[in-house]
């Protein structure tokens, strides 16, 4: 966005005059209207509203003699000083390493090669250390693989530098135990619940990486219909490694994913960081056996249908479940299977 005036002065020994000279920028001849003779052997060129450099080696501004010979030249590095890096986030997969990401600032593009350096030190008595493994989790990231201390907070910051200046981020303070995450839960299995046409059972294994450490975990499930991109999230899974999804559509393929959040590691009071979602696992609910062309209840008929089904359920309990004091979900499932089988029998007849 700035403008620049450059001058080329040749020695009288060359026997050249200002009108014998011309300018090029990156090999392209600049228009004579931008020239000005400042003396018998001096020619200037004015470059207005310069764009950012398009090549890392800079833009080549060259003064030529009439026959094309190069008399003098300069590399122009046109761009912006770096902005303060922002949004530093860090996580640890095994409590011995640390990976951090950041954003380059609000403008981002400086048009100049900009170096980013992640630095860290123990808060009270440490010396400055520099991260070495960059681009491990994206373009603005760095990985510290080992030699990190527990139970002591670290100060972490990022320095950005290019030919026009240096910018330093705010300092982030963290304890490794407070930013632990895991790989996604493994061995995710989704299966039918008997003949129940509106339910699926989901089971998974705890992430293996942290089994040797004292921690708790909470899980989250999300699922979607095969032909939809909208996920429905189940938040209240807790620390169990199985869950039943209910209220699903009969005869429909569902994709299911699970993720994990470790917390309470070695007594840390902060929640951990959610893992990535597991790879999608697919399963289908059983197809409804009701006769084709049947009508779903609409509007005011729904309450009547619900009362009828509850009456059927309690009648079945009285007939088939002698001595039962608790009406649990398993008993309800048994009735649903019996009900669907009776529908199937009637249809066959």
Tab-separated table of C-alpha atoms in Angstrom:
chain	number	residue	atom	x	y	z
A	1	UNK	CA	0.000	0.000	0.000
A	2	UNK	CA	2.975	2.346	0.320
A	3	UNK	CA	4.841	4.122	-2.472
A	4	UNK	CA	8.552	4.102	-3.257
A	5	UNK	CA	10.981	6.226	-5.297
A	6	UNK	CA	14.262	4.653	-6.437
A	7	UNK	CA	17.146	6.386	-8.221
A	8	UNK	CA	19.851	5.074	-10.533
A	9	UNK	CA	22.999	7.178	-11.030
A	10	UNK	CA	25.680	6.034	-13.498
A	11	UNK	CA	29.321	7.014	-13.557
A	12	UNK	CA	30.374	9.492	-16.274
A	13	UNK	CA	32.897	6.826	-17.345
A	14	UNK	CA	29.994	4.851	-18.881
A	15	UNK	CA	29.143	7.731	-21.215
A	16	UNK	CA	25.430	7.164	-20.582
A	17	UNK	CA	22.767	9.788	-20.018
A	18	UNK	CA	19.506	9.565	-18.067
A	19	UNK	CA	17.516	9.110	-21.283
A	20	UNK	CA	19.609	5.991	-22.051
A	21	UNK	CA	18.266	4.191	-18.951
A	22	UNK	CA	15.098	2.252	-18.124
A	23	UNK	CA	13.702	0.215	-15.203
A	24	UNK	CA	12.227	-3.300	-14.791
A	25	UNK	CA	10.376	-4.915	-11.884
A	26	UNK	CA	10.543	-8.721	-11.788
A	27	UNK	CA	11.598	-8.676	-15.470
A	28	UNK	CA	8.773	-6.420	-16.679
A	29	UNK	CA	9.670	-3.016	-18.075
A	30	UNK	CA	8.141	-0.150	-16.099
A	31	UNK	CA	6.332	2.614	-18.038
A	32	UNK	CA	8.306	5.728	-18.923
A	33	UNK	CA	5.578	7.868	-17.338
A	34	UNK	CA	6.871	6.735	-13.928
A	35	UNK	CA	10.445	8.002	-14.660
A	36	UNK	CA	11.965	11.356	-13.781
A	37	UNK	CA	15.441	12.635	-14.790
A	38	UNK	CA	17.062	14.097	-11.674
A	39	UNK	CA	20.270	15.025	-13.473
A	40	UNK	CA	22.236	14.278	-16.627
A	41	UNK	CA	23.108	10.741	-15.433
A	42	UNK	CA	20.386	10.058	-12.810
A	43	UNK	CA	16.982	8.484	-13.510
A	44	UNK	CA	14.362	7.881	-10.816
A	45	UNK	CA	11.269	5.674	-10.889
A	46	UNK	CA	8.138	6.054	-8.743
A	47	UNK	CA	6.245	2.916	-7.663
A	48	UNK	CA	2.798	3.719	-6.290
A	49	UNK	CA	0.711	1.602	-3.896
A	50	UNK	CA	3.007	-1.410	-3.881
A	51	UNK	CA	1.460	-4.855	-3.593
A	52	UNK	CA	2.880	-7.487	-1.256
A	53	UNK	CA	5.858	-9.480	-2.516
A	54	UNK	CA	4.828	-12.488	-4.574
A	55	UNK	CA	8.124	-14.350	-4.202
A	56	UNK	CA	10.117	-15.194	-1.102
A	57	UNK	CA	13.341	-13.888	-2.673
A	58	UNK	CA	11.854	-10.380	-2.902
A	59	UNK	CA	10.865	-8.275	-5.909
A	60	UNK	CA	13.760	-7.478	-8.249
A	61	UNK	CA	13.944	-3.785	-9.186
A	62	UNK	CA	16.658	-3.329	-11.842
A	63	UNK	CA	18.133	-0.338	-13.710
A	64	UNK	CA	19.193	-1.109	-17.324
A	65	UNK	CA	21.159	0.574	-20.074
A	66	UNK	CA	19.545	1.045	-23.471
A	67	UNK	CA	21.006	-2.279	-24.753
A	68	UNK	CA	19.466	-4.207	-21.847
A	69	UNK	CA	22.603	-4.451	-19.738
A	70	UNK	CA	22.134	-4.425	-15.959
A	71	UNK	CA	23.635	-1.375	-14.270
A	72	UNK	CA	22.245	-1.736	-10.753
A	73	UNK	CA	19.478	-3.484	-8.877
A	74	UNK	CA	17.833	-4.050	-5.555
A	75	UNK	CA	15.543	-6.604	-3.895
A	76	UNK	CA	12.349	-5.131	-2.507
A	77	UNK	CA	10.626	-6.981	0.343
A	78	UNK	CA	7.114	-5.541	0.398
A	79	UNK	CA	4.755	-6.595	3.149
A	80	UNK	CA	3.671	-6.055	6.728
A	81	UNK	CA	5.350	-6.577	10.091
A	82	UNK	CA	3.993	-9.623	11.928
A	83	UNK	CA	1.049	-9.301	14.273
A	84	UNK	CA	0.906	-10.701	17.775
A	85	UNK	CA	0.086	-14.441	17.607
A	86	UNK	CA	-3.180	-15.295	19.382
A	87	UNK	CA	-5.316	-18.228	20.582
A	88	UNK	CA	-2.561	-20.464	21.941
A	89	UNK	CA	-3.999	-23.862	22.917
A	90	UNK	CA	-2.016	-26.854	24.133
A	91	UNK	CA	-2.684	-30.503	24.952
A	92	UNK	CA	-0.804	-33.593	26.120
A	93	UNK	CA	-1.461	-37.181	25.032
A	94	UNK	CA	0.705	-39.005	27.585
A	95	UNK	CA	1.627	-36.438	30.282
A	96	UNK	CA	5.212	-36.424	28.995
A	97	UNK	CA	4.685	-34.424	25.790
A	98	UNK	CA	2.939	-31.209	24.818
A	99	UNK	CA	1.538	-29.986	21.493
A	100	UNK	CA	0.522	-26.348	20.991
A	101	UNK	CA	-1.316	-24.492	18.222
A	102	UNK	CA	-1.834	-20.774	17.637
A	103	UNK	CA	-3.251	-18.314	15.112
A	104	UNK	CA	-1.015	-15.770	13.339
A	105	UNK	CA	-3.069	-12.674	14.220
A	106	UNK	CA	-6.107	-10.891	12.822
A	107	UNK	CA	-4.579	-10.056	9.421
A	108	UNK	CA	-2.568	-13.257	9.121
A	109	UNK	CA	-0.947	-12.669	5.729
A	110	UNK	CA	2.204	-10.510	5.921
A	111	UNK	CA	3.388	-11.224	2.320
A	112	UNK	CA	6.837	-11.871	3.782
A	113	UNK	CA	8.371	-15.048	5.120
A	114	UNK	CA	7.502	-15.009	8.826
A	115	UNK	CA	9.123	-17.282	11.378
A	116	UNK	CA	7.146	-18.483	14.401
A	117	UNK	CA	9.014	-19.711	17.470
A	118	UNK	CA	7.294	-21.391	20.418
A	119	UNK	CA	9.092	-20.810	23.707
A	120	UNK	CA	8.402	-22.199	27.172
A	121	UNK	CA	9.843	-22.279	30.669
A	122	UNK	CA	8.954	-23.371	34.181
A	123	UNK	CA	7.100	-20.495	35.760
A	124	UNK	CA	9.268	-19.568	38.734
A	125	UNK	CA	12.788	-20.786	38.094
A	126	UNK	CA	13.051	-22.142	34.574
A	127	UNK	CA	15.195	-20.962	31.696
A	128	UNK	CA	13.771	-20.257	28.258
A	129	UNK	CA	13.422	-23.321	26.024
A	130	UNK	CA	12.615	-23.385	22.301
A	131	UNK	CA	10.322	-25.935	20.675
A	132	UNK	CA	11.944	-27.769	17.738
A	133	UNK	CA	9.253	-29.901	16.016
A	134	UNK	CA	7.010	-27.566	14.014
A	135	UNK	CA	3.961	-28.206	11.774
A	136	UNK	CA	3.103	-31.456	13.586
A	137	UNK	CA	-0.582	-30.533	14.030
A	138	UNK	CA	-1.024	-27.989	11.251
A	139	UNK	CA	0.803	-24.932	9.877
A	140	UNK	CA	0.927	-23.045	13.192
A	141	UNK	CA	1.840	-25.760	15.682
A	142	UNK	CA	4.773	-27.307	17.510
A	143	UNK	CA	5.349	-30.511	19.491
A	144	UNK	CA	7.514	-30.877	22.609
A	145	UNK	CA	8.100	-34.648	22.875
A	146	UNK	CA	9.690	-35.089	26.326
A	147	UNK	CA	11.479	-33.686	29.373
A	148	UNK	CA	8.447	-31.882	30.785
A	149	UNK	CA	7.757	-31.574	34.500
A	150	UNK	CA	4.469	-32.349	36.276
A	151	UNK	CA	2.853	-30.433	39.143
A	152	UNK	CA	4.600	-27.201	38.072
A	153	UNK	CA	3.039	-24.597	35.781
A	154	UNK	CA	4.717	-23.598	32.546
A	155	UNK	CA	4.817	-20.235	30.814
A	156	UNK	CA	4.318	-20.584	27.053
A	157	UNK	CA	4.463	-17.916	24.345
A	158	UNK	CA	5.035	-17.521	20.587
A	159	UNK	CA	7.351	-15.054	18.849
A	160	UNK	CA	6.724	-14.011	15.222
A	161	UNK	CA	9.473	-12.325	13.204
A	162	UNK	CA	10.093	-11.190	9.636
A	163	UNK	CA	12.197	-8.546	7.878
A	164	UNK	CA	9.954	-5.772	9.190
A	165	UNK	CA	9.796	-6.599	12.868
A	166	UNK	CA	8.991	-8.922	15.778
A	167	UNK	CA	5.710	-9.549	17.632
A	168	UNK	CA	5.269	-11.574	20.819
A	169	UNK	CA	2.057	-13.245	21.984
A	170	UNK	CA	0.592	-13.035	25.457
A	171	UNK	CA	2.023	-15.587	27.872
A	172	UNK	CA	-0.153	-18.637	28.586
A	173	UNK	CA	0.264	-20.451	31.906
A	174	UNK	CA	-0.690	-24.110	32.225
A	175	UNK	CA	-0.014	-27.309	34.125
A	176	UNK	CA	0.453	-30.417	31.982
A	177	UNK	CA	-2.077	-32.308	34.142
A	178	UNK	CA	-4.788	-29.790	33.249
A	179	UNK	CA	-4.509	-30.231	29.463
A	180	UNK	CA	-4.469	-34.009	29.096
A	181	UNK	CA	-6.452	-35.566	26.289
A	182	UNK	CA	-6.605	-39.088	24.855
A	183	UNK	CA	-6.981	-40.885	21.608
A	184	UNK	CA	-10.634	-41.588	20.757
A	185	UNK	CA	-12.214	-44.617	22.472
A	186	UNK	CA	-11.361	-47.827	20.647
A	187	UNK	CA	-13.388	-50.906	19.665
A	188	UNK	CA	-16.671	-49.059	19.210
A	189	UNK	CA	-19.423	-51.604	18.496
A	190	UNK	CA	-23.024	-50.809	17.604
A	191	UNK	CA	-25.596	-53.615	17.611
A	192	UNK	CA	-29.331	-54.209	17.655
A	193	UNK	CA	-31.271	-54.735	20.876
A	194	UNK	CA	-33.026	-57.965	20.053
A	195	UNK	CA	-35.977	-57.276	17.761
A	196	UNK	CA	-36.586	-53.772	19.111
A	197	UNK	CA	-37.004	-51.655	16.043
A	198	UNK	CA	-36.272	-48.252	17.670
A	199	UNK	CA	-33.102	-49.004	19.679
A	200	UNK	CA	-29.379	-49.673	19.216
A	201	UNK	CA	-26.756	-50.651	21.777
A	202	UNK	CA	-23.319	-48.915	21.726
A	203	UNK	CA	-20.242	-50.379	23.462
A	204	UNK	CA	-16.611	-49.208	23.469
A	205	UNK	CA	-13.277	-49.621	25.272
A	206	UNK	CA	-11.461	-47.008	27.336
A	207	UNK	CA	-8.547	-45.297	25.530
A	208	UNK	CA	-5.459	-47.450	26.112
A	209	UNK	CA	-2.866	-44.647	26.423
A	210	UNK	CA	-3.833	-43.585	29.967
A	211	UNK	CA	-4.737	-46.931	31.539
A	212	UNK	CA	-1.612	-46.775	33.707
A	213	UNK	CA	-2.564	-43.388	35.157
A	214	UNK	CA	-5.087	-42.539	37.830
A	215	UNK	CA	-7.900	-40.743	36.036
A	216	UNK	CA	-11.609	-40.756	35.438
A	217	UNK	CA	-13.265	-40.378	32.081
A	218	UNK	CA	-16.541	-39.099	30.792
A	219	UNK	CA	-17.871	-39.967	27.374
A	220	UNK	CA	-20.067	-38.399	24.752
A	221	UNK	CA	-21.904	-40.022	21.858
A	222	UNK	CA	-23.128	-38.503	18.638
A	223	UNK	CA	-25.195	-40.254	15.981
A	224	UNK	CA	-26.907	-39.433	12.710
A	225	UNK	CA	-29.111	-41.029	10.092
A	226	UNK	CA	-27.295	-42.300	6.997
A	227	UNK	CA	-28.789	-39.709	4.636
A	228	UNK	CA	-28.335	-36.733	7.007
A	229	UNK	CA	-25.341	-34.594	7.954
A	230	UNK	CA	-26.892	-33.468	11.257
A	231	UNK	CA	-25.507	-35.171	14.371
A	232	UNK	CA	-27.506	-35.632	17.569
A	233	UNK	CA	-25.345	-35.538	20.722
A	234	UNK	CA	-25.888	-37.605	23.890
A	235	UNK	CA	-24.196	-35.696	26.746
A	236	UNK	CA	-25.194	-37.690	29.819
A	237	UNK	CA	-23.218	-40.886	29.206
A	238	UNK	CA	-20.991	-40.390	32.271
A	239	UNK	CA	-18.090	-42.779	32.784
A	240	UNK	CA	-19.808	-45.956	31.585
A	241	UNK	CA	-18.549	-47.674	28.433
A	242	UNK	CA	-21.928	-48.606	27.001
A	243	UNK	CA	-25.136	-46.820	26.175
A	244	UNK	CA	-28.484	-47.554	24.577
A	245	UNK	CA	-29.900	-45.236	21.942
A	246	UNK	CA	-33.712	-45.160	21.918
A	247	UNK	CA	-36.401	-43.451	19.897
A	248	UNK	CA	-34.772	-44.355	16.564
A	249	UNK	CA	-36.451	-44.972	13.234
A	250	UNK	CA	-37.144	-48.607	12.286
A	251	UNK	CA	-35.210	-50.055	9.351
A	252	UNK	CA	-32.723	-47.168	9.278
A	253	UNK	CA	-28.907	-47.086	9.091
A	254	UNK	CA	-27.268	-44.960	11.808
A	255	UNK	CA	-23.662	-43.776	12.136
A	256	UNK	CA	-22.313	-43.524	15.685
A	257	UNK	CA	-19.169	-41.885	17.139
A	258	UNK	CA	-17.792	-41.705	20.689
A	259	UNK	CA	-15.256	-39.390	22.320
A	260	UNK	CA	-13.585	-39.198	25.731
A	261	UNK	CA	-12.688	-36.480	28.226
A	262	UNK	CA	-10.224	-37.481	30.991
A	263	UNK	CA	-10.496	-35.579	34.263
A	264	UNK	CA	-9.284	-35.804	37.842
A	265	UNK	CA	-5.810	-36.948	36.745
A	266	UNK	CA	-3.618	-37.158	39.855
A	267	UNK	CA	-6.195	-34.980	41.613
A	268	UNK	CA	-6.313	-32.181	39.047
A	269	UNK	CA	-9.490	-30.148	39.545
A	270	UNK	CA	-9.763	-29.046	35.917
A	271	UNK	CA	-11.615	-30.958	33.241
A	272	UNK	CA	-9.453	-32.448	30.544
A	273	UNK	CA	-9.776	-31.865	26.809
A	274	UNK	CA	-12.215	-33.812	24.651
A	275	UNK	CA	-10.547	-36.298	22.338
A	276	UNK	CA	-11.323	-36.454	18.650
A	277	UNK	CA	-14.401	-38.458	17.705
A	278	UNK	CA	-13.884	-42.138	16.944
A	279	UNK	CA	-14.285	-43.306	13.378
A	280	UNK	CA	-17.992	-43.675	12.510
A	281	UNK	CA	-19.490	-47.115	13.162
A	282	UNK	CA	-22.678	-48.059	11.314
A	283	UNK	CA	-25.613	-50.291	12.246
A	284	UNK	CA	-29.263	-50.511	11.247
A	285	UNK	CA	-32.376	-50.839	13.350
A	286	UNK	CA	-34.725	-53.768	12.549
A	287	UNK	CA	-37.346	-53.118	9.895
A	288	UNK	CA	-40.908	-52.719	11.117
A	289	UNK	CA	-43.079	-55.817	10.480
A	290	UNK	CA	-46.346	-53.884	10.414
A	291	UNK	CA	-48.434	-54.153	7.263
A	292	UNK	CA	-47.595	-51.745	4.473
A	293	UNK	CA	-50.036	-48.896	4.057
A	294	UNK	CA	-50.775	-48.552	7.777
A	295	UNK	CA	-51.319	-45.031	9.079
A	296	UNK	CA	-49.336	-43.453	11.891
A	297	UNK	CA	-51.503	-41.800	14.537
A	298	UNK	CA	-51.869	-38.076	14.002
A	299	UNK	CA	-52.668	-35.131	16.226
A	300	UNK	CA	-55.234	-36.016	18.875
A	301	UNK	CA	-54.928	-39.759	18.208
A	302	UNK	CA	-51.475	-39.920	19.852
A	303	UNK	CA	-52.735	-39.725	23.447
A	304	UNK	CA	-55.323	-42.446	22.741
A	305	UNK	CA	-52.600	-44.677	21.267
A	306	UNK	CA	-50.329	-44.083	24.286
A	307	UNK	CA	-53.121	-44.989	26.744
A	308	UNK	CA	-53.887	-48.136	24.738
A	309	UNK	CA	-50.227	-49.215	24.720
A	310	UNK	CA	-49.834	-48.583	28.450
A	311	UNK	CA	-52.994	-50.638	29.091
A	312	UNK	CA	-51.546	-53.443	26.956
A	313	UNK	CA	-48.213	-53.228	28.803
A	314	UNK	CA	-49.680	-53.478	32.284
A	315	UNK	CA	-52.001	-56.263	31.153
A	316	UNK	CA	-48.974	-58.176	29.870
A	317	UNK	CA	-47.083	-57.542	33.148
A	318	UNK	CA	-49.986	-58.929	35.155
A	319	UNK	CA	-50.130	-62.029	32.969
A	320	UNK	CA	-46.421	-62.776	32.345
A	321	UNK	CA	-44.374	-61.223	35.168
A	322	UNK	CA	-45.536	-62.772	38.414
A	323	UNK	CA	-43.707	-61.588	41.546
A	324	UNK	CA	-41.979	-58.612	39.841
A	325	UNK	CA	-41.738	-55.571	42.087
A	326	UNK	CA	-39.618	-53.360	39.774
A	327	UNK	CA	-40.721	-52.355	36.280
A	328	UNK	CA	-37.276	-51.899	34.691
A	329	UNK	CA	-36.288	-51.144	31.113
A	330	UNK	CA	-35.493	-54.836	30.496
A	331	UNK	CA	-39.053	-55.829	31.385
A	332	UNK	CA	-40.377	-53.130	29.041
A	333	UNK	CA	-38.069	-54.464	26.293
A	334	UNK	CA	-39.412	-57.990	26.791
A	335	UNK	CA	-42.953	-56.666	26.330
A	336	UNK	CA	-41.959	-54.766	23.171
A	337	UNK	CA	-40.473	-57.962	21.666
A	338	UNK	CA	-43.621	-59.910	22.614
A	339	UNK	CA	-45.788	-57.167	21.104
A	340	UNK	CA	-43.838	-57.119	17.829
A	341	UNK	CA	-43.974	-60.925	17.587
A	342	UNK	CA	-47.749	-60.827	18.075
A	343	UNK	CA	-48.009	-58.196	15.288
A	344	UNK	CA	-45.916	-60.447	13.055
A	345	UNK	CA	-48.089	-63.476	13.819
A	346	UNK	CA	-51.290	-61.560	13.024
A	347	UNK	CA	-49.835	-60.286	9.747
A	348	UNK	CA	-48.836	-63.812	8.732
A	349	UNK	CA	-52.310	-65.118	9.550
